[in-house]
Short mmCIF file of C-alpha atoms in Angstrom, two decimals:
data_model
loop_
_atom_site.label_atom_id
_atom_site.label_comp_id
_atom_site.label_asym_id
_atom_site.label_seq_id
_atom_site.Cartn_x
_atom_site.Cartn_y
_atom_site.Cartn_z
CA ARG X 231 136.34 119.91 3.72
CA LYS X 232 132.83 118.50 4.10
CA GLU X 233 131.36 116.82 1.03
CA VAL X 234 128.21 118.93 1.23
CA GLU X 235 128.33 122.30 2.97
CA GLN X 236 125.44 124.47 4.08
CA ASP X 237 125.16 127.56 6.23
CA PRO X 238 123.45 126.23 9.38
CA GLY X 239 121.58 129.51 9.96
CA PRO X 240 119.15 130.17 11.48
CA PHE X 241 117.62 132.40 8.86
CA ASN X 242 114.95 134.49 10.57
CA VAL X 243 112.54 136.05 8.05
CA PRO X 244 109.10 137.66 8.25
CA GLU X 245 106.08 136.09 6.61
CA GLY X 246 105.90 136.94 2.94
CA ALA X 247 109.65 137.36 2.53
CA THR X 248 111.76 135.68 -0.12
CA VAL X 249 114.68 133.66 1.21
CA ALA X 250 117.46 131.76 -0.56
CA PHE X 251 119.78 129.03 0.63
CA ASN X 252 122.95 127.87 -1.05
CA CYS X 253 124.80 124.62 -0.78
CA THR X 254 128.21 123.61 -2.16
CA TYR X 255 129.38 120.08 -2.89
CA SER X 256 132.85 118.71 -3.45
CA ASN X 257 132.28 115.64 -5.64
CA SER X 258 132.29 116.74 -9.27
CA ALA X 259 131.02 113.28 -10.29
CA SER X 260 127.71 113.72 -8.45
CA GLN X 261 124.75 113.37 -10.80
CA SER X 262 121.62 113.64 -8.69
CA PHE X 263 120.62 116.43 -6.35
CA PHE X 264 117.74 116.95 -3.96
CA TRP X 265 116.37 119.27 -1.31
CA TYR X 266 114.78 117.68 1.74
CA ARG X 267 112.84 119.33 4.52
CA GLN X 268 113.08 118.19 8.14
CA ASP X 269 110.79 119.42 10.89
CA CYS X 270 111.95 119.36 14.49
CA ARG X 271 112.23 115.78 15.79
CA LYS X 272 110.79 114.36 12.57
CA GLU X 273 112.22 112.45 9.64
CA PRO X 274 113.57 114.17 6.49
CA LYS X 275 111.04 114.44 3.68
CA LEU X 276 111.77 115.01 0.01
CA LEU X 277 110.95 118.59 -0.97
CA MET X 278 112.12 118.49 -4.57
CA SER X 279 114.68 117.09 -6.93
CA VAL X 280 117.07 119.55 -8.59
CA TYR X 281 117.47 119.39 -12.35
CA SER X 282 120.24 120.81 -14.49
CA SER X 283 117.99 123.39 -16.11
CA GLY X 284 116.53 124.50 -12.79
CA ASN X 285 113.01 123.70 -11.68
CA GLU X 286 110.11 125.23 -9.83
CA ASP X 287 107.41 123.78 -7.62
CA GLY X 288 104.94 126.41 -6.52
CA ARG X 289 106.78 128.87 -4.29
CA PHE X 290 109.99 126.85 -4.40
CA THR X 291 112.70 127.16 -7.05
CA ALA X 292 115.83 125.03 -7.21
CA GLN X 293 118.91 125.78 -9.28
CA LEU X 294 122.04 123.77 -10.03
CA ASN X 295 125.38 125.21 -11.10
CA ARG X 296 127.63 122.29 -12.03
CA ALA X 297 130.61 124.45 -12.97
CA SER X 298 130.74 126.03 -9.53
CA GLN X 299 129.34 122.94 -7.77
CA TYR X 300 126.56 124.64 -5.91
CA ILE X 301 122.83 124.22 -5.52
CA SER X 302 120.33 126.81 -4.42
CA LEU X 303 116.80 126.83 -3.07
CA LEU X 304 114.61 129.93 -3.29
CA ILE X 305 111.41 130.22 -1.27
CA ARG X 306 109.02 132.99 -2.23
CA ASP X 307 106.20 134.39 -0.09
CA SER X 308 107.38 132.54 3.03
CA LYS X 309 104.72 130.98 5.25
CA LEU X 310 104.92 130.19 8.96
CA SER X 311 104.67 126.53 7.96
CA ASP X 312 107.91 126.79 5.98
CA SER X 313 109.81 126.93 9.28
CA ALA X 314 112.03 123.84 9.21
CA THR X 315 115.55 122.68 8.46
CA TYR X 316 116.36 122.32 4.76
CA LEU X 317 118.84 119.62 3.81
CA CYS X 318 120.90 119.73 0.63
CA VAL X 319 121.47 116.19 -0.68
CA VAL X 320 123.91 115.01 -3.32
CA SER X 321 124.47 111.58 -4.85
CA ARG X 322 127.81 109.83 -4.43
CA SER X 323 130.00 108.62 -7.27
CA ALA X 324 128.89 105.02 -7.16
CA GLY X 325 125.86 103.11 -6.07
CA ASN X 326 122.60 104.58 -4.85
CA MET X 327 124.02 106.41 -1.86
CA LEU X 328 123.39 110.01 -0.92
CA THR X 329 125.38 112.50 1.11
CA PHE X 330 123.35 114.87 3.28
CA GLY X 331 124.39 118.37 4.19
CA GLY X 332 124.09 119.50 7.78
CA GLY X 333 121.00 121.55 6.97
CA THR X 334 119.97 125.20 7.06
CA ARG X 335 117.42 126.20 9.65
CA LEU X 336 114.67 128.58 8.58
CA MET X 337 112.38 130.38 11.00
CA VAL X 338 109.51 132.36 9.53
CA LYS X 339 108.03 134.89 11.96
CA PRO X 340 104.58 136.49 11.89
CA ASP J 143 102.78 106.90 -1.20
CA VAL J 144 105.85 105.09 0.06
CA LYS J 145 105.50 103.83 3.58
CA VAL J 146 108.60 103.08 5.62
CA THR J 147 107.78 101.82 9.09
CA GLN J 148 110.21 101.60 11.98
CA SER J 149 109.27 99.32 14.83
CA SER J 150 109.71 101.79 17.71
CA ARG J 151 109.62 105.57 18.04
CA TYR J 152 111.42 105.55 21.40
CA LEU J 153 113.61 102.86 22.91
CA VAL J 154 115.65 102.72 26.11
CA LYS J 155 118.26 100.00 26.57
CA ARG J 156 121.19 99.28 28.84
CA THR J 157 124.90 99.19 28.08
CA GLY J 158 125.96 95.79 26.78
CA GLU J 159 122.51 94.73 25.59
CA LYS J 160 121.96 93.44 22.06
CA VAL J 161 119.51 95.82 20.38
CA PHE J 162 117.41 95.20 17.27
CA LEU J 163 115.88 98.01 15.23
CA GLU J 164 113.42 96.90 12.58
CA CYS J 165 112.40 98.63 9.38
CA VAL J 166 109.78 97.60 6.82
CA GLN J 167 108.90 99.24 3.50
CA ASP J 168 105.85 98.50 1.39
CA MET J 169 106.91 99.76 -2.05
CA ASP J 170 109.07 96.87 -3.25
CA HIS J 171 112.18 99.06 -3.13
CA GLU J 172 115.47 97.30 -3.79
CA ASN J 173 117.64 99.65 -1.72
CA MET J 174 117.43 100.10 2.02
CA PHE J 175 119.59 102.22 4.32
CA TRP J 176 120.26 102.84 7.98
CA TYR J 177 121.45 106.25 9.21
CA ARG J 178 122.02 107.86 12.54
CA GLN J 179 121.49 111.56 13.10
CA ASP J 180 123.25 113.52 15.82
CA PRO J 181 123.26 117.27 16.53
CA GLY J 182 126.05 118.99 14.63
CA LEU J 183 126.95 115.82 12.70
CA GLY J 184 123.97 115.47 10.37
CA LEU J 185 122.91 112.16 8.87
CA ARG J 186 125.61 109.52 8.70
CA LEU J 187 125.23 106.27 6.78
CA ILE J 188 125.74 103.12 8.85
CA TYR J 189 124.89 100.28 6.44
CA PHE J 190 122.92 99.79 3.27
CA SER J 191 121.59 96.93 1.18
CA TYR J 192 120.91 96.60 -2.54
CA ASP J 193 119.10 93.30 -2.41
CA VAL J 194 118.03 90.47 -0.19
CA LYS J 195 120.97 89.06 1.77
CA MET J 196 123.24 91.79 0.38
CA LYS J 197 124.80 94.35 2.70
CA GLU J 198 127.46 97.00 2.40
CA LYS J 199 129.21 99.08 5.04
CA GLY J 200 128.49 102.76 5.09
CA ASP J 201 130.57 105.48 6.69
CA ILE J 202 130.27 104.42 10.34
CA PRO J 203 129.60 100.66 10.53
CA GLU J 204 131.62 99.95 13.68
CA GLY J 205 129.53 98.47 16.46
CA TYR J 206 126.63 97.66 14.15
CA SER J 207 125.50 94.84 11.89
CA VAL J 208 122.49 94.39 9.63
CA SER J 209 120.24 91.69 8.29
CA ARG J 210 118.10 91.58 5.17
CA GLU J 211 116.36 88.25 4.90
CA LYS J 212 113.34 89.61 3.02
CA LYS J 213 113.17 92.40 0.48
CA GLU J 214 110.82 94.53 2.54
CA ARG J 215 112.65 94.25 5.87
CA PHE J 216 116.03 95.63 6.94
CA SER J 217 117.19 95.20 10.52
CA LEU J 218 119.91 97.10 12.33
CA ILE J 219 121.64 95.30 15.19
CA LEU J 220 123.72 96.85 17.94
CA GLU J 221 125.80 93.88 19.03
CA SER J 222 126.69 95.28 22.46
CA ALA J 223 125.09 98.67 23.01
CA SER J 224 127.25 101.51 24.31
CA THR J 225 126.31 104.99 25.49
CA ASN J 226 127.86 106.60 22.39
CA GLN J 227 125.21 104.82 20.33
CA THR J 228 122.50 106.97 21.87
CA SER J 229 121.06 108.68 18.81
CA MET J 230 118.18 109.09 16.38
CA TYR J 231 118.19 106.16 13.94
CA LEU J 232 116.55 106.58 10.55
CA CYS J 233 115.74 103.89 8.01
CA ALA J 234 115.25 104.78 4.34
CA SER J 235 114.47 103.00 1.09
CA SER J 236 114.74 103.82 -2.60
CA LEU J 237 114.16 102.35 -6.02
CA SER J 238 117.06 101.00 -8.02
CA ARG J 239 116.63 102.45 -11.48
CA GLN J 240 118.73 104.46 -13.90
CA GLY J 241 120.10 107.36 -11.94
CA VAL J 242 120.06 107.81 -8.19
CA ARG J 243 116.55 108.02 -6.81
CA PRO J 244 115.47 109.94 -3.71
CA GLN J 245 115.26 108.04 -0.46
CA HIS J 246 112.12 107.83 1.63
CA PHE J 247 112.48 107.78 5.40
CA GLY J 248 110.70 106.15 8.28
CA ASP J 249 109.66 108.14 11.36
CA GLY J 250 112.90 107.36 13.15
CA THR J 251 113.75 105.59 16.38
CA ARG J 252 115.10 107.68 19.23
CA LEU J 253 117.38 105.26 21.07
CA SER J 254 118.83 105.92 24.50
CA ILE J 255 121.52 103.67 25.94
CA LEU J 256 121.89 103.97 29.71
#
């Protein structure tokens, strides 16, 4: 079983739609969680950290469920510019290392 | 803003060559990392460093070594390049504080070994 699992997609949605991605992780000792965004042939960029109580940044909402070991990302009012791959990222048990999921590809169509 | 700079965007080398990939960060981060990213395999950690002259093996260190002589610079070395090392290489850095901090990436180096 992979340490961090994501549905690779692609998710094809029209502009203005709401879309949600889930991610499951296997290490119950993980303490820090992030969503990154990666555009085609570019480097990953931090989208947002994920906090225990859930957090929102504009159109983006992240949730963490420690009991079930999953993380979600909700994007409201999708824009064409949201088209990218979204990486779920989880800290490892020790040190400052992260484990990256394989990513979920989102394509927003006009 | 954190700036992580990788020396080359594209690099073509031959089998058996010794290859150096350089990475510099300007935010006084303690931690630096080297990953490779391949289709279907995601990002895989090669080596990382917590401090100057410190290095630790990641998940796939075979065929690679690293050097960290200065805090801001972390070099990845392919001792004898092979075709299966053709990949996108990404350098990242992060702060070392309480809790695990997010990593900030350079633009990446697309390396082809012929």
